[in-house]
mmCIF file of C-alpha atoms and ligand atoms in Angstrom:
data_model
loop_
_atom_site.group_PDB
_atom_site.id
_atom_site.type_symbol
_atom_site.label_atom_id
_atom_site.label_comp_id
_atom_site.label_asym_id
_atom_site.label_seq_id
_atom_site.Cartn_x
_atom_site.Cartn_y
_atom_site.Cartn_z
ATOM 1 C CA UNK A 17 32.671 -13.005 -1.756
ATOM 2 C CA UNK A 18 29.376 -11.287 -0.241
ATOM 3 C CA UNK A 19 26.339 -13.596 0.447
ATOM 4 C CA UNK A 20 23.999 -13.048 -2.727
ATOM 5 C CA UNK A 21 21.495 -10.518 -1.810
ATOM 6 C CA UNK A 22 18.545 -12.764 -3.648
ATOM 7 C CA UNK A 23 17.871 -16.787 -3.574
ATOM 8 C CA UNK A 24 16.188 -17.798 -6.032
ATOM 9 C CA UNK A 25 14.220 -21.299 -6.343
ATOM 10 C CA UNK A 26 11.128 -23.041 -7.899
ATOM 11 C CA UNK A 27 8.114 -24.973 -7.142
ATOM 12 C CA UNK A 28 6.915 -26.242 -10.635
ATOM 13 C CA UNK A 29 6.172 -23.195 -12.385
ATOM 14 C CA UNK A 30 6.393 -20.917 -9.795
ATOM 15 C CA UNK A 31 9.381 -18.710 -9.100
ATOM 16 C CA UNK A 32 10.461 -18.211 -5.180
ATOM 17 C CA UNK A 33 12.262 -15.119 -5.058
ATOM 18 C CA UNK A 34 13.796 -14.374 -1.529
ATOM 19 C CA UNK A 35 15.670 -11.299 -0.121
ATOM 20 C CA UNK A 36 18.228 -12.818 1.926
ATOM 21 C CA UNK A 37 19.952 -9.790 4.227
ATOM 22 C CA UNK A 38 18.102 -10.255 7.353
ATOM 23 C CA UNK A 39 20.616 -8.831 9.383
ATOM 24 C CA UNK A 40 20.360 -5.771 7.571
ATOM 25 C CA UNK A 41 16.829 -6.066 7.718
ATOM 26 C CA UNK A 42 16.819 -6.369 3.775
ATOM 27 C CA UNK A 43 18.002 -3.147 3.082
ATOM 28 C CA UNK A 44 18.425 -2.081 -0.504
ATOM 29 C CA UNK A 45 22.416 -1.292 -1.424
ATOM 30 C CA UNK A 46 23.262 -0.752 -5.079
ATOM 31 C CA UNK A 47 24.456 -4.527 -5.362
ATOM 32 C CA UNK A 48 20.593 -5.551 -4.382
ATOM 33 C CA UNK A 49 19.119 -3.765 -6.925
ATOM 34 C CA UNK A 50 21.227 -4.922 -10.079
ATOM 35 C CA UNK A 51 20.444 -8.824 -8.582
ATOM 36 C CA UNK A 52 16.367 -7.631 -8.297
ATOM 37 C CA UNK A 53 16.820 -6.054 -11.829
ATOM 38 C CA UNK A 54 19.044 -9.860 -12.975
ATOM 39 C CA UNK A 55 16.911 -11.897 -11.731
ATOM 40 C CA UNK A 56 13.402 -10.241 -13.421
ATOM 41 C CA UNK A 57 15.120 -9.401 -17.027
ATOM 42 C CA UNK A 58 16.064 -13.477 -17.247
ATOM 43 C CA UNK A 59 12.835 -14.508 -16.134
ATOM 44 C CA UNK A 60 13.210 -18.675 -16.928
ATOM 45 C CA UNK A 61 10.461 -19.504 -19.744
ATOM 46 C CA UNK A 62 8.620 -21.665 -18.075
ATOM 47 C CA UNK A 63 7.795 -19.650 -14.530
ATOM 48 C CA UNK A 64 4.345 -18.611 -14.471
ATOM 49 C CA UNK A 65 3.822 -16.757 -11.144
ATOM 50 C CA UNK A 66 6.789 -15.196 -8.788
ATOM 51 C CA UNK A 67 6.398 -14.995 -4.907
ATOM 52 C CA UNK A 68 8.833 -12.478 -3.754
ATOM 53 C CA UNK A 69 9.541 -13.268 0.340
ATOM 54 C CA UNK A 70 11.990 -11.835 2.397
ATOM 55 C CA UNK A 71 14.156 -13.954 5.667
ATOM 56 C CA UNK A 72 13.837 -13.229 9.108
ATOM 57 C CA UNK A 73 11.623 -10.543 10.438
ATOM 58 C CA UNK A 74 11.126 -7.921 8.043
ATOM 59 C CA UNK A 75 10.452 -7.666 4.711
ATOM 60 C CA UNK A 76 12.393 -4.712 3.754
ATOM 61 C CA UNK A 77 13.669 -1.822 5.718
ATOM 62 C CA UNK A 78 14.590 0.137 2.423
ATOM 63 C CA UNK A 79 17.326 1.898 0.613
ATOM 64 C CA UNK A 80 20.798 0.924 2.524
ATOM 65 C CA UNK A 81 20.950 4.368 4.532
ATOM 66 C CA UNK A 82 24.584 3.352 5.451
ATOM 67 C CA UNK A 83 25.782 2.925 1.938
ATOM 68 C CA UNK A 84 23.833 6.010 0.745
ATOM 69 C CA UNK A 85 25.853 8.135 3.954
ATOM 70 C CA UNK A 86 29.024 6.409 3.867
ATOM 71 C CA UNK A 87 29.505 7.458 -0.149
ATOM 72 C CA UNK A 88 28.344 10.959 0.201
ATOM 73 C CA UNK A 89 27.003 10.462 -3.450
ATOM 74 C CA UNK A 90 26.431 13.784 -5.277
ATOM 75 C CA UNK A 91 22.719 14.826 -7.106
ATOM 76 C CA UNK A 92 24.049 13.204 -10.188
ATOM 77 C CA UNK A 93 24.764 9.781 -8.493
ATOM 78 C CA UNK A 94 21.979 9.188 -6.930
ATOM 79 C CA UNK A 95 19.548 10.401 -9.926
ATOM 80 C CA UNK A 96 21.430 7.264 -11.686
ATOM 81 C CA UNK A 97 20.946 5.262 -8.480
ATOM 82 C CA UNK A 98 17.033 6.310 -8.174
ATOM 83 C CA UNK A 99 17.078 5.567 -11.765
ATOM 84 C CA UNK A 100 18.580 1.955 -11.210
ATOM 85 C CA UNK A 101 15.549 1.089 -8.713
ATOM 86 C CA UNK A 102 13.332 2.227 -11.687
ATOM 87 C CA UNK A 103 14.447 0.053 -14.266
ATOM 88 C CA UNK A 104 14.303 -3.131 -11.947
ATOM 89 C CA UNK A 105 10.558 -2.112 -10.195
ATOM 90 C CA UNK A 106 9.771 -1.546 -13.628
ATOM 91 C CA UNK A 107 10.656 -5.157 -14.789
ATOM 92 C CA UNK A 108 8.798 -6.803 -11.532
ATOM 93 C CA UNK A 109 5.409 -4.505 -12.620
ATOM 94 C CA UNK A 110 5.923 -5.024 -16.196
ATOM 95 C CA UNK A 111 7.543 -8.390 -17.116
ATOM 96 C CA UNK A 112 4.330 -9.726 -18.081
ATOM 97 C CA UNK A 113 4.550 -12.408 -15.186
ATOM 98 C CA UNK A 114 2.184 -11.808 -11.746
ATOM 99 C CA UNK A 115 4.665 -11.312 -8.962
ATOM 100 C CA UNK A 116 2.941 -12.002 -5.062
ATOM 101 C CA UNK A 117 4.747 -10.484 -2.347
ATOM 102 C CA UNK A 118 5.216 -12.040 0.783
ATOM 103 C CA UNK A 119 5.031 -9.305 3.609
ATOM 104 C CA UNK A 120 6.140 -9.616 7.353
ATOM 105 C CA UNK A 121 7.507 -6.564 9.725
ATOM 106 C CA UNK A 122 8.562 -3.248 8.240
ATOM 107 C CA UNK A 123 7.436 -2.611 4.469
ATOM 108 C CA UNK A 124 9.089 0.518 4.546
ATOM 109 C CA UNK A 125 10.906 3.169 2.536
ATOM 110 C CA UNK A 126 12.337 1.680 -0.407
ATOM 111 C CA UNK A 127 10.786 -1.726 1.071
ATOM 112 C CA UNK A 128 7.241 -0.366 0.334
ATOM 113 C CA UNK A 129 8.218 1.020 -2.956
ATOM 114 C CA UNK A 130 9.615 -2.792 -3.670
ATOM 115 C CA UNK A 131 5.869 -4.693 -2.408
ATOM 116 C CA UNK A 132 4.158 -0.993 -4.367
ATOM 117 C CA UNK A 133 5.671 -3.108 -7.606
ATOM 118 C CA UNK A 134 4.721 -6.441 -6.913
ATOM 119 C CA UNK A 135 0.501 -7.310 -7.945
ATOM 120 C CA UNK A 136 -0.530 -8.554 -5.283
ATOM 121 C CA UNK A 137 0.522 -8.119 -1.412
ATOM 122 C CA UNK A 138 0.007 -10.904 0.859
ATOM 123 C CA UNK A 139 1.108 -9.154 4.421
ATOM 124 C CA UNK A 140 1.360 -11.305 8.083
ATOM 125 C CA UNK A 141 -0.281 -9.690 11.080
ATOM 126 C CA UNK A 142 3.186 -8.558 11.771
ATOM 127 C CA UNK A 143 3.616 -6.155 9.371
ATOM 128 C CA UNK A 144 3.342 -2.917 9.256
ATOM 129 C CA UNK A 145 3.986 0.290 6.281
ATOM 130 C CA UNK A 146 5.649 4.192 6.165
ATOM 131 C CA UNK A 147 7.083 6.078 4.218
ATOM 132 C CA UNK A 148 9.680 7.612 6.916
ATOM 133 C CA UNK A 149 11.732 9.497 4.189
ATOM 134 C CA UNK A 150 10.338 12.506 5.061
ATOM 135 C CA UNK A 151 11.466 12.522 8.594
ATOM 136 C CA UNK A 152 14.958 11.707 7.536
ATOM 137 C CA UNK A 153 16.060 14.793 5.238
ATOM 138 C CA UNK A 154 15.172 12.953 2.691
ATOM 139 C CA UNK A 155 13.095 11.693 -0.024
ATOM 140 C CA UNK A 156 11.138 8.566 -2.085
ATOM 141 C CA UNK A 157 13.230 7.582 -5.114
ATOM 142 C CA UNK A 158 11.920 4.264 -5.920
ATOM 143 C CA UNK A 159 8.703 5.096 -7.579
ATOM 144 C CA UNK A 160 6.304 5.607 -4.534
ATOM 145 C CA UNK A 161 5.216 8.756 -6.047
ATOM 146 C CA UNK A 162 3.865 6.935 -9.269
ATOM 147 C CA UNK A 163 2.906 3.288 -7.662
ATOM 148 C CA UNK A 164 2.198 3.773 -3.886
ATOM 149 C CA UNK A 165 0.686 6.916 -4.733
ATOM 150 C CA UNK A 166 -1.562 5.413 -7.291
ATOM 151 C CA UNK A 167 -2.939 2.369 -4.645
ATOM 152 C CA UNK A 168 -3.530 4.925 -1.728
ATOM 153 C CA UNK A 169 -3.549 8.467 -3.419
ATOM 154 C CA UNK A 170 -1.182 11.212 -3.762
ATOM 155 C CA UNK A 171 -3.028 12.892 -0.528
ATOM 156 C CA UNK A 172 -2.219 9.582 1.827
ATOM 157 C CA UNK A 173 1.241 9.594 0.422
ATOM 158 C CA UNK A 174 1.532 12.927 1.270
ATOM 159 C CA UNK A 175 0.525 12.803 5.287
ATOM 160 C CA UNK A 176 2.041 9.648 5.314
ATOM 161 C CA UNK A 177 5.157 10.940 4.743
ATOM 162 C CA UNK A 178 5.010 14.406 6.454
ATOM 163 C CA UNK A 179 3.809 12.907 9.960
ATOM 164 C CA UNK A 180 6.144 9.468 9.782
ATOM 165 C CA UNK A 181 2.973 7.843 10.457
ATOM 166 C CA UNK A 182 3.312 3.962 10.589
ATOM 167 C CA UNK A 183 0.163 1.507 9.445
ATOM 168 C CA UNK A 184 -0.280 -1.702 10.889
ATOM 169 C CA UNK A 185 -1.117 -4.374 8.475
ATOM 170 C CA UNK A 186 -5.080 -4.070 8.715
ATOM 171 C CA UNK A 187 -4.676 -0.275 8.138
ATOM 172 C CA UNK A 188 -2.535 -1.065 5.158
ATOM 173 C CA UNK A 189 -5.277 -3.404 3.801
ATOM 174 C CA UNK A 190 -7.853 -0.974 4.241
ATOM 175 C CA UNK A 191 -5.692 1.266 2.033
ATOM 176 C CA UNK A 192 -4.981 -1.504 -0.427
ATOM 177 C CA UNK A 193 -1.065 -1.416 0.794
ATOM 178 C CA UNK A 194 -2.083 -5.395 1.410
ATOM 179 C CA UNK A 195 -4.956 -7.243 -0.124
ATOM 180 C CA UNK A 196 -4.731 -10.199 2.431
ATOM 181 C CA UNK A 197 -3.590 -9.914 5.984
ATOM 182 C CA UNK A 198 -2.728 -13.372 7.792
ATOM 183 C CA UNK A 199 -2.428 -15.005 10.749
ATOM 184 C CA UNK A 200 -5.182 -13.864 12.541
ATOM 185 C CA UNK A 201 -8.252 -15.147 13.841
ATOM 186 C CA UNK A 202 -10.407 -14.333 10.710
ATOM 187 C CA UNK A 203 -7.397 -15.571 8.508
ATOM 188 C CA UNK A 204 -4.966 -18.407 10.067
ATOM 189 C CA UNK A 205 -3.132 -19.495 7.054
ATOM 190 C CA UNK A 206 0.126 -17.782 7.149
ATOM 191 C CA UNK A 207 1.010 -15.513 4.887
ATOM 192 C CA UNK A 208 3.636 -17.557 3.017
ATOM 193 C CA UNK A 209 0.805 -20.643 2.971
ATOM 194 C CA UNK A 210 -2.052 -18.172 0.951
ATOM 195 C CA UNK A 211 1.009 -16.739 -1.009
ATOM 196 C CA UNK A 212 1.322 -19.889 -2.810
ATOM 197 C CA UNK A 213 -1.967 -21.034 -2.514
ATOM 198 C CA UNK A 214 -2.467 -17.977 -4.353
ATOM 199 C CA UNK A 215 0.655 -18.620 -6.594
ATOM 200 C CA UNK A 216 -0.288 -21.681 -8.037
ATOM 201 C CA UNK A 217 -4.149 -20.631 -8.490
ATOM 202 C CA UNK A 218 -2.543 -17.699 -10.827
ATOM 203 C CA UNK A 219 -0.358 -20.767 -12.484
ATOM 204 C CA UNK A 220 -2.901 -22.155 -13.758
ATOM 205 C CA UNK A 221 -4.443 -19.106 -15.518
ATOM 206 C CA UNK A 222 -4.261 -18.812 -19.483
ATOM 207 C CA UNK A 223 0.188 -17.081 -20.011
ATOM 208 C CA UNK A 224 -2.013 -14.472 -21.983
ATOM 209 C CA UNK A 225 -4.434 -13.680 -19.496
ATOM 210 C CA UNK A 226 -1.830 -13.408 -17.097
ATOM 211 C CA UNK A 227 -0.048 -10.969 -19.107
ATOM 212 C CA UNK A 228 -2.543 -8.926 -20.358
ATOM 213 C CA UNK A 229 -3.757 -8.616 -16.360
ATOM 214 C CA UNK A 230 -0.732 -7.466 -15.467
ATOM 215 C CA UNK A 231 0.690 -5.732 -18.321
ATOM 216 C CA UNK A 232 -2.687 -3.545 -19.555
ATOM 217 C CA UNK A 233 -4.554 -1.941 -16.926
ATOM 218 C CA UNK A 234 -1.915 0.202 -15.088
ATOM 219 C CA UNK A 235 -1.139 1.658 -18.394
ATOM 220 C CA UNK A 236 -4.264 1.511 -19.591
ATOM 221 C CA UNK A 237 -5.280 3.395 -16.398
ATOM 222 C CA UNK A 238 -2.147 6.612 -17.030
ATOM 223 C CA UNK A 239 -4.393 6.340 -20.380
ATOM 224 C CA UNK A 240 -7.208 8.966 -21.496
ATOM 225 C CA UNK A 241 -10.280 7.531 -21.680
ATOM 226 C CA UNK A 242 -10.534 7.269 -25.504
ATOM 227 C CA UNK A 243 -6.810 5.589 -25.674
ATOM 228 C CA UNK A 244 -7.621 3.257 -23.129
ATOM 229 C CA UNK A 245 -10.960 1.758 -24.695
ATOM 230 C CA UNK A 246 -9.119 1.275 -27.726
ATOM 231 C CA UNK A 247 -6.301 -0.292 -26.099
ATOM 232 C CA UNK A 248 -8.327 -2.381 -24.053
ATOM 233 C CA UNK A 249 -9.839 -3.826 -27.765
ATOM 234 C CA UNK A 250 -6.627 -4.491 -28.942
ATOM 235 C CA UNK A 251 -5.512 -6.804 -25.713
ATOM 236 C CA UNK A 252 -8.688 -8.439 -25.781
ATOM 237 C CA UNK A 253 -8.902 -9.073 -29.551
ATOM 238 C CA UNK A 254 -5.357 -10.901 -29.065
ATOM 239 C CA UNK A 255 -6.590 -12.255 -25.412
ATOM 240 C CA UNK A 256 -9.330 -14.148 -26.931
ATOM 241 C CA UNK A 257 -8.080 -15.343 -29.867
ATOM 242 C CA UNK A 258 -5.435 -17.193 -27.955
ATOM 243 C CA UNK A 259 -4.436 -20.588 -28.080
ATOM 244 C CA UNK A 260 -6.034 -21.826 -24.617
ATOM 245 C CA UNK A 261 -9.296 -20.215 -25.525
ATOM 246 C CA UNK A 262 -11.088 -22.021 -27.475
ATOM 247 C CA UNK A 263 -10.646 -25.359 -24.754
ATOM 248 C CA UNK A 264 -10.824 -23.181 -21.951
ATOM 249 C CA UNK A 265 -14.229 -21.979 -23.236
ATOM 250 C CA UNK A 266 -15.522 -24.944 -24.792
ATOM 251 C CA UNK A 267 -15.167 -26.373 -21.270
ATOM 252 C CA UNK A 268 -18.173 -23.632 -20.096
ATOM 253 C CA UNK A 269 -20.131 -24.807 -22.789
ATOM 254 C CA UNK A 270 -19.534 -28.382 -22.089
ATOM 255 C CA UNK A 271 -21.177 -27.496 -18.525
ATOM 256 C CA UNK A 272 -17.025 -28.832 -17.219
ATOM 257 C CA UNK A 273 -16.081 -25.311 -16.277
ATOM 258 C CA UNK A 274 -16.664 -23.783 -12.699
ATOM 259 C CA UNK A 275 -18.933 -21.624 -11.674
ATOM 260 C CA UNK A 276 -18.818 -18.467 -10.480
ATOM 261 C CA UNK A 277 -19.684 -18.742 -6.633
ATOM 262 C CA UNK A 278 -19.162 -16.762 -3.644
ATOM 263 C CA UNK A 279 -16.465 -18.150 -1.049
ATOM 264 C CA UNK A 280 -18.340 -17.431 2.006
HETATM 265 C C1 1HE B 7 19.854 -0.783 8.041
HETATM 266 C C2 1HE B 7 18.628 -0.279 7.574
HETATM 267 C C3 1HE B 7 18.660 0.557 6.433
HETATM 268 C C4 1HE B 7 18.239 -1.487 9.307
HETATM 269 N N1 1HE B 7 19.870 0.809 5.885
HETATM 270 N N2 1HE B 7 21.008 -0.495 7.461
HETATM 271 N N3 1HE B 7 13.985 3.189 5.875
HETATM 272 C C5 1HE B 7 14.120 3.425 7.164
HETATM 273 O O1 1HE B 7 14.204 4.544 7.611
HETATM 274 C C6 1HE B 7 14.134 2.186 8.040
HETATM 275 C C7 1HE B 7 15.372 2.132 8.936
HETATM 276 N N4 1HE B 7 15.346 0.918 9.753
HETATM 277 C C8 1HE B 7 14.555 0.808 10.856
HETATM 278 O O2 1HE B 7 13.752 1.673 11.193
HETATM 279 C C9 1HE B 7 14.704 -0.452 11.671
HETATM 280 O O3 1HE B 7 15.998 -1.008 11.393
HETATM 281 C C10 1HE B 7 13.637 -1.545 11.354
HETATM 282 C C11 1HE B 7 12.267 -1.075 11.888
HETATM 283 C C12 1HE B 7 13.533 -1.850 9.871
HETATM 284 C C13 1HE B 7 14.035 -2.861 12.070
HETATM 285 O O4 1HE B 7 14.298 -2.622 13.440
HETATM 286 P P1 1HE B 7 15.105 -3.713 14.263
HETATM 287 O O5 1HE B 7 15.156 -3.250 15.708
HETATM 288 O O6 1HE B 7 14.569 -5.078 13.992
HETATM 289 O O7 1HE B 7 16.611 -3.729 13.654
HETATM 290 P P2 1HE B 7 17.800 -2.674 13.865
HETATM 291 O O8 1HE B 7 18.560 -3.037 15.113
HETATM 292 O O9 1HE B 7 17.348 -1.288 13.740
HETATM 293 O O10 1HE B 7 18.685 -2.982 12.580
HETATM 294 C C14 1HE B 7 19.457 -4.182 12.465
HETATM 295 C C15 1HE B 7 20.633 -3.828 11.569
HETATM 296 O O11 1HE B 7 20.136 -3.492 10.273
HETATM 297 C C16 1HE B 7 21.400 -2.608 12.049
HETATM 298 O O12 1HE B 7 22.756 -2.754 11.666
HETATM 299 P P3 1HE B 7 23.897 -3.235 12.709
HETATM 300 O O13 1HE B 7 25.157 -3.140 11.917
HETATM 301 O O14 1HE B 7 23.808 -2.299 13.865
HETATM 302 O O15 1HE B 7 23.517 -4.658 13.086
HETATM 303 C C17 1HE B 7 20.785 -1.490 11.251
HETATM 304 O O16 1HE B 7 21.648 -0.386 11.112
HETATM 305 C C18 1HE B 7 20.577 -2.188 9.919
HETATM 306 N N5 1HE B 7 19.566 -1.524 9.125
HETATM 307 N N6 1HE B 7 17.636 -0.733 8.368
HETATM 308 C C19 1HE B 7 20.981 0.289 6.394
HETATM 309 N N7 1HE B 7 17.560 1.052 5.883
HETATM 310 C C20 1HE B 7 15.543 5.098 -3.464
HETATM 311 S S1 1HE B 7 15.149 6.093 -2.179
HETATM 312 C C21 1HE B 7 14.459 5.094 -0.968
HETATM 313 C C22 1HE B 7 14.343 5.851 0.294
HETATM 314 C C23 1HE B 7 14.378 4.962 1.492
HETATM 315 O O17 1HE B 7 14.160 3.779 1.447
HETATM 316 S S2 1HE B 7 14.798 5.707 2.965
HETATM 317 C C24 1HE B 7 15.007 4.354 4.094
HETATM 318 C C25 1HE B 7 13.793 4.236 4.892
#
């Protein structure tokens, strides 16, 4: 029997999600992508945060180019195979839990359109992003036209992928393709270190702020503006009349809470 494509483990309440093909540079074959989509529609009850990580040197190389030529799938197939990526991104973007990825080497292709799903990107100096479809004959399929396009614009996508162009990790922060890059001098942690750091900082957020966080505003932002206010009412009125609230508040008021401070 094949190696499974995902290991999955826990810290506490935190879920450690890791793509284990490193030979294949964590390429994305059909079998992958029913384990991603397995693994996020049985998320275990009490998980809080997920940190999705990938072995050896890259993160993800994308869709499994050797399956995809070696079946010579027809439009049909792979409309059901694009559509198979969808439903699993969807459940790591809308499950309700936060999901940190892990980055290191090539976030690319499908790889980027994997990390595009996650909330937060946490990328060693190593890595680096592109969208080389477009220099292969071929196309995105994974939803980087909806989610990459949203975090760097449909423009960026655009050159991105008609030039091949590849961004190293600080020019993928600048774009918002990472919100941390580690393992340099101005950050030394690495990046699986500030992952969990970060992991267990979300853990110990209020479930419903979590999922209101991660569940609300990217709808609420495919929302008109009128929709979206109202919306945003109904979250909050549910948000804070939650369970933790009233100790989570009454902590403020009982001058226990932290402050807001800068870090630096
Ligand atoms: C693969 C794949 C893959 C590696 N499918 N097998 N994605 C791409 O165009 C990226 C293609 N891959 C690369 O550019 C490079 O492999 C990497 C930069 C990621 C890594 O380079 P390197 O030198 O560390 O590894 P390598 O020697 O190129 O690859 C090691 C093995 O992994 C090798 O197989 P082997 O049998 O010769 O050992 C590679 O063939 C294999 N490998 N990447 C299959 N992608 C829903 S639509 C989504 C659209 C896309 O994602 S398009 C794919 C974009």
């Amino acid at each position: 029997m094949a190696a499974p494509f995902l290991l999955t483990t826990e810290l506490d309440n935190i879920g450690i999600v890791t793509l284990n093909k490193a030979h294949k540079r964590n390429a994305l074959d059909e079998d992958a992508i029913a384990e991603i989509d397995a693994y996020f529609s049985n998320i275990p009850e009490h998980i809080r945060v997920i940190l999705m990580k990938a072995e050896g040197d890259h993160f993800c190389a994308g869709l499994d180019l050797k399956e995809h030529h070696d079946k010579e799938r027809g439009a049909v197939d792979f409309l059901r195979v694009c559509q198979s990526w969808h439903r699993a991104f969807d459940k790591i973007e809308h499950g309700g839990i936060p999901v940190i990825a892990c980055l290191q080497g090539a976030v690319v292709g499908g790889g980027l359109e994997l990390a595009s799903a996650a909330h937060i990107r946490v990328a060693d100096s190593s890595t680096f992003f592109a969208l080389p479809e477009g220099t292969r004959g071929i196309f995105t399929g994974g939803g980087a036209t909806v989610r990459t396009a949203k975090i760097i614009s449909p423009n960026r996508m655009i050159e991105l992928m008609l030039t091949g162009r590849v961004l190293d990790a600080v020019e993928g922060e600048r774009l918002g393709l990472a919100h941390y890059v580690c393992n340099n001098e101005a950050n030394p942690k690495t990046a699986y270190e500030l992952s969990l750091e970060l992991a267990q900082r979300i853990a110990g957020n209020a479930i419903l702020s979590n999922y209101a966080i991660v569940s609300s505003i990217s709808r609420i932002a495919d929302m008109s503006a009128t929709d979206g206010l109202f919306a945003e009412g109904l979250m909050a009125a549910v948000v804070q009349t939650g369970r933790d609230v009233q100790e989570r508040l009454g902590e403020f008021v009982n001058k226990k809470a932290h402050k807001v401070k800068p870090t630096k």
